[in-house]
JSON list of C-alpha atoms in Angstrom, two decimals:
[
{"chain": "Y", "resi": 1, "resn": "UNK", "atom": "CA", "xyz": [151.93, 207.28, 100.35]},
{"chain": "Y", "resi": 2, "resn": "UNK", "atom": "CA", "xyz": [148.68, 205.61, 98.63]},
{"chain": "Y", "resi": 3, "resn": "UNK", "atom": "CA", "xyz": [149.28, 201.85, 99.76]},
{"chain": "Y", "resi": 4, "resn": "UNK", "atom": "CA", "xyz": [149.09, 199.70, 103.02]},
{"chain": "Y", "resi": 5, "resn": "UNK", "atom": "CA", "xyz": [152.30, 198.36, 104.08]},
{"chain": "Y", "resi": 6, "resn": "UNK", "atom": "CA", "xyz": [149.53, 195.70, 106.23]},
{"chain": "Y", "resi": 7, "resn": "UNK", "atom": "CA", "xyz": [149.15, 192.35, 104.14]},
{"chain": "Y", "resi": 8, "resn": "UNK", "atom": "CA", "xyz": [146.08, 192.76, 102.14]},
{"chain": "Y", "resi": 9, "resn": "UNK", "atom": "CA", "xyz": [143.58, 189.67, 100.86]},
{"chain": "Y", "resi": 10, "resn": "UNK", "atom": "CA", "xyz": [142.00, 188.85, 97.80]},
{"chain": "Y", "resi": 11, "resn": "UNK", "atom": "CA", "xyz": [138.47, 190.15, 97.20]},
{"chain": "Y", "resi": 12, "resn": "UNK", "atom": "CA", "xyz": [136.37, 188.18, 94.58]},
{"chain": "Y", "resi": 13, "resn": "UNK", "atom": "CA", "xyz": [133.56, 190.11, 94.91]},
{"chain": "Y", "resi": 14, "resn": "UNK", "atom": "CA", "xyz": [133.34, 193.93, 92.83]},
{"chain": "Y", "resi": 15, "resn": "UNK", "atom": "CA", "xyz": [132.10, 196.01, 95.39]},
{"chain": "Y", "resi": 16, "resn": "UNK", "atom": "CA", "xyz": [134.24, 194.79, 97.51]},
{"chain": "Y", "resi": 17, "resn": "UNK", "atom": "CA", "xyz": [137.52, 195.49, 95.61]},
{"chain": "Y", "resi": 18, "resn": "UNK", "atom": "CA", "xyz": [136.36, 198.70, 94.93]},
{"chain": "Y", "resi": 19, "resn": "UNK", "atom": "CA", "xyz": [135.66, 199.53, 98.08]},
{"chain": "Y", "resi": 20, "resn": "UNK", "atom": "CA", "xyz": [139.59, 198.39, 98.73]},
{"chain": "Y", "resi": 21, "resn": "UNK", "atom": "CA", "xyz": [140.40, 201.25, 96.05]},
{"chain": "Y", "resi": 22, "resn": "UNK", "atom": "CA", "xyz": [138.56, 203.50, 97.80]},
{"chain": "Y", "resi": 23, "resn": "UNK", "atom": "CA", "xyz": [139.77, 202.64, 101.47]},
{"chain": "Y", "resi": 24, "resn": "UNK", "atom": "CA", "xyz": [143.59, 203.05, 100.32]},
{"chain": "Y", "resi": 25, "resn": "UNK", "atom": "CA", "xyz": [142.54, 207.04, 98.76]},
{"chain": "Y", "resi": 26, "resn": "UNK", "atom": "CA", "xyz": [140.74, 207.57, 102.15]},
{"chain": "Y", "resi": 27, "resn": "UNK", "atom": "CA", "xyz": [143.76, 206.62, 103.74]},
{"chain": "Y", "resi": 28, "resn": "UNK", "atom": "CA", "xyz": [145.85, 208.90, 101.89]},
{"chain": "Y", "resi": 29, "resn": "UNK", "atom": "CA", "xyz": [143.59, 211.98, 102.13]},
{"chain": "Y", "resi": 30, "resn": "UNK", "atom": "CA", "xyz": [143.08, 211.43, 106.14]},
{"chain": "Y", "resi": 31, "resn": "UNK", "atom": "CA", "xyz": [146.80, 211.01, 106.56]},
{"chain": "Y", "resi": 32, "resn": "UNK", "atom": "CA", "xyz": [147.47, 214.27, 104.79]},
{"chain": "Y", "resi": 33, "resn": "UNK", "atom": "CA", "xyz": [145.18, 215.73, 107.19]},
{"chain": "Y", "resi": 34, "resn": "UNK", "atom": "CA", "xyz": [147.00, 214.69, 110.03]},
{"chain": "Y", "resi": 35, "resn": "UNK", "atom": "CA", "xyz": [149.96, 215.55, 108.82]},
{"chain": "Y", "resi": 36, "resn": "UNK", "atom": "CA", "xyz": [148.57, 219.46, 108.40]},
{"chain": "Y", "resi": 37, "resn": "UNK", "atom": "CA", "xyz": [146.77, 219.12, 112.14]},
{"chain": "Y", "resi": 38, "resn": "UNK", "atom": "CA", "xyz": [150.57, 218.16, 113.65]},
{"chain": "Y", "resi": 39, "resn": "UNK", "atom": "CA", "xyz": [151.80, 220.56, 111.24]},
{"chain": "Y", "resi": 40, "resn": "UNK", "atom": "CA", "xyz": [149.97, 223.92, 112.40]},
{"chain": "Y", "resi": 41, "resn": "UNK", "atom": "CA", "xyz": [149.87, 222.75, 116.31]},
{"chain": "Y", "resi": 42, "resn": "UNK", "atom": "CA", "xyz": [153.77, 222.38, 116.50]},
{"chain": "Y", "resi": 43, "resn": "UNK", "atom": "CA", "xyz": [154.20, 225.89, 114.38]},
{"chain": "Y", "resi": 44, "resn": "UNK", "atom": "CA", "xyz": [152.10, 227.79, 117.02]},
{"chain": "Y", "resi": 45, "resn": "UNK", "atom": "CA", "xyz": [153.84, 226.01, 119.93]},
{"chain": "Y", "resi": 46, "resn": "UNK", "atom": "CA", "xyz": [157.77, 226.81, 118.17]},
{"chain": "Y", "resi": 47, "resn": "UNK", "atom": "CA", "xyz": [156.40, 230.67, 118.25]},
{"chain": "Y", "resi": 48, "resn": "UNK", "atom": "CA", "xyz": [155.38, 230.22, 122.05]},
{"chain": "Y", "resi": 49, "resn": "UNK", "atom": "CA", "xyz": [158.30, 228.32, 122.76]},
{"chain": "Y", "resi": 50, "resn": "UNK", "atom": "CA", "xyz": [160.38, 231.79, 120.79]},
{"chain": "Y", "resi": 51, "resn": "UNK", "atom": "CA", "xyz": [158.58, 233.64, 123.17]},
{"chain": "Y", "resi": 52, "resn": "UNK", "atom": "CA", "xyz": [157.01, 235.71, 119.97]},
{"chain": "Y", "resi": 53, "resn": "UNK", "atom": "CA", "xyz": [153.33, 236.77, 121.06]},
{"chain": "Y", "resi": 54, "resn": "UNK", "atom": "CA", "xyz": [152.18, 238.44, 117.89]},
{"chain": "Y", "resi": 55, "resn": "UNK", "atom": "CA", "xyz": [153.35, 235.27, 115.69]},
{"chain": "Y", "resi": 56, "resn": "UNK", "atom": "CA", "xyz": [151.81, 232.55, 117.88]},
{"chain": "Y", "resi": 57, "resn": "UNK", "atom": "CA", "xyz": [148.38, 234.52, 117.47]},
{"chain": "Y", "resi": 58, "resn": "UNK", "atom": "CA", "xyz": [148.83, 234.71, 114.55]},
{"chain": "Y", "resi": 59, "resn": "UNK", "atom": "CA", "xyz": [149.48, 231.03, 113.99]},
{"chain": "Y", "resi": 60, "resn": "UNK", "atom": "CA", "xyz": [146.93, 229.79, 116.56]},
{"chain": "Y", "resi": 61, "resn": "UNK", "atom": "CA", "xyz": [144.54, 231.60, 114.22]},
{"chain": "Y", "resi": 62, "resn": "UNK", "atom": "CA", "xyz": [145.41, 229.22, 111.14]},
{"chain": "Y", "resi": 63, "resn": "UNK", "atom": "CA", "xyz": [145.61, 226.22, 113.67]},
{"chain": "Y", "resi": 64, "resn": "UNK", "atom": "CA", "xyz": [142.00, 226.81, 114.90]},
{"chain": "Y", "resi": 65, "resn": "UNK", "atom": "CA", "xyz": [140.84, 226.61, 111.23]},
{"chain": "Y", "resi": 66, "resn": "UNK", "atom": "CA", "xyz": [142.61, 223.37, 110.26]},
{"chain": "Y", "resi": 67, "resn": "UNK", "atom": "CA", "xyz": [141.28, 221.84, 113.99]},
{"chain": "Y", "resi": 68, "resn": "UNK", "atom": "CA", "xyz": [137.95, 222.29, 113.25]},
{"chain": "Y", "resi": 69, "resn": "UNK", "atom": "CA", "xyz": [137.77, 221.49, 110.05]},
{"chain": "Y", "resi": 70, "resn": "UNK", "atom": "CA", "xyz": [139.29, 218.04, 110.45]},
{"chain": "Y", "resi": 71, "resn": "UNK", "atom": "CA", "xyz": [136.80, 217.37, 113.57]},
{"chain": "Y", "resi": 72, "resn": "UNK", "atom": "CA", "xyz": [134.10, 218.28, 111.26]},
{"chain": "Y", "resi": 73, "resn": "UNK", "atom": "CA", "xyz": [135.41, 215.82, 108.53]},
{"chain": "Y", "resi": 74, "resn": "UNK", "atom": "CA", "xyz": [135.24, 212.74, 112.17]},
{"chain": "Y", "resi": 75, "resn": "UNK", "atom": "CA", "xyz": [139.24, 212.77, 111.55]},
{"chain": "Y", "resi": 76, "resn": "UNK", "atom": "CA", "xyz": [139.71, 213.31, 114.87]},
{"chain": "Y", "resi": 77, "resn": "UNK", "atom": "CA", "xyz": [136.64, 213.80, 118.11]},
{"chain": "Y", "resi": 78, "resn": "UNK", "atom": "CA", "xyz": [135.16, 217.14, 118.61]},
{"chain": "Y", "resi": 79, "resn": "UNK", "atom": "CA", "xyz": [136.62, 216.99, 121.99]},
{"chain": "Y", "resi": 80, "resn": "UNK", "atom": "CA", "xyz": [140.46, 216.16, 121.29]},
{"chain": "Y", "resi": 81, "resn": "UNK", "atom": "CA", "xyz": [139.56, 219.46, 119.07]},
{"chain": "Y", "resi": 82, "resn": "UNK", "atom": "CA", "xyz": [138.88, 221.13, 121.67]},
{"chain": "Y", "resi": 83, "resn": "UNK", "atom": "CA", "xyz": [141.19, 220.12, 124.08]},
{"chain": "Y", "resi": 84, "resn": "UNK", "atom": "CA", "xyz": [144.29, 220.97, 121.57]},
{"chain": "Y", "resi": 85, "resn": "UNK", "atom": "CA", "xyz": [142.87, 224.22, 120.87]},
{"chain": "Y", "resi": 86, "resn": "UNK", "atom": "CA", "xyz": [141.73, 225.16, 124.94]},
{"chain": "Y", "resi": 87, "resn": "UNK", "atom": "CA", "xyz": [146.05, 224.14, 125.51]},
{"chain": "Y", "resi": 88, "resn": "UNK", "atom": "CA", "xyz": [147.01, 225.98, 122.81]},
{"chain": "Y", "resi": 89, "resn": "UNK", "atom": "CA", "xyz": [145.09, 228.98, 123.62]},
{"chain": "Y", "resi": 90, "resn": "UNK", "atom": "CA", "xyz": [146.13, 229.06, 127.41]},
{"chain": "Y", "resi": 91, "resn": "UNK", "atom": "CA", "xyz": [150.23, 228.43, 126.49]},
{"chain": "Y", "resi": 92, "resn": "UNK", "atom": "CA", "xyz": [149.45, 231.65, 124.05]},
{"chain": "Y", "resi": 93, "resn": "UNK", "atom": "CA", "xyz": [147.91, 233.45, 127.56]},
{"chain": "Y", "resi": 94, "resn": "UNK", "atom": "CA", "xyz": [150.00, 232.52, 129.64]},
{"chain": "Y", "resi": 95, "resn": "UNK", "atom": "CA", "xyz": [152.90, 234.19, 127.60]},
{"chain": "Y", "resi": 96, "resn": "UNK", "atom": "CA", "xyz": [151.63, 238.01, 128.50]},
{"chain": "Y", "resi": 97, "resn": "UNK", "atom": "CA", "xyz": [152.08, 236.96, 132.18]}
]
């Protein structure tokens, strides 16, 4: 979805109509982002939920990737990175018990 549904103004000047091009590509890429982020942390928590070990290991390894790299990219804080991966990691423990 590349456009705003919010009510956009008129820019005279250049720069700042391109910088309205750029904003609505930003927008795009950083949703797509967060799509994948919500993506990979509900697949590891549907394999913890199943009760499958292996699999949620497995998943939470692919989940720590895409967490990092979009706190790297200022998507998201370092620390909301780190708390979804510290929950995520301790649901996966807590499944041997």
């Amino acid at each position: 979805m590349a456009t705003s549904s919010k009510a956009k103004k008129t820019v005279r000047i250049a720069s700042g109509r391109k910088r309205a091009r750029q904003d609505v590509k930003l927008n795009a890429a950083n949703t797509a982002l967060r799509s994948k982020f919500r993506t990979a942390i509900k697949n590891v928590q549907k394999a913890v939920a199943a009760g499958d070990k292996a699999r949620a290991a497995e998943l939470f390894q692919h989940a720590q990737k895409v967490i990092d790299s979009i706190a790297d990219k200022g998507i998201f804080h370092k620390n909301k990175a780190a708390r979804h991966k510290s929950r995520l990691s301790a649901s996966i423990k807590a499944l041997a018990a």
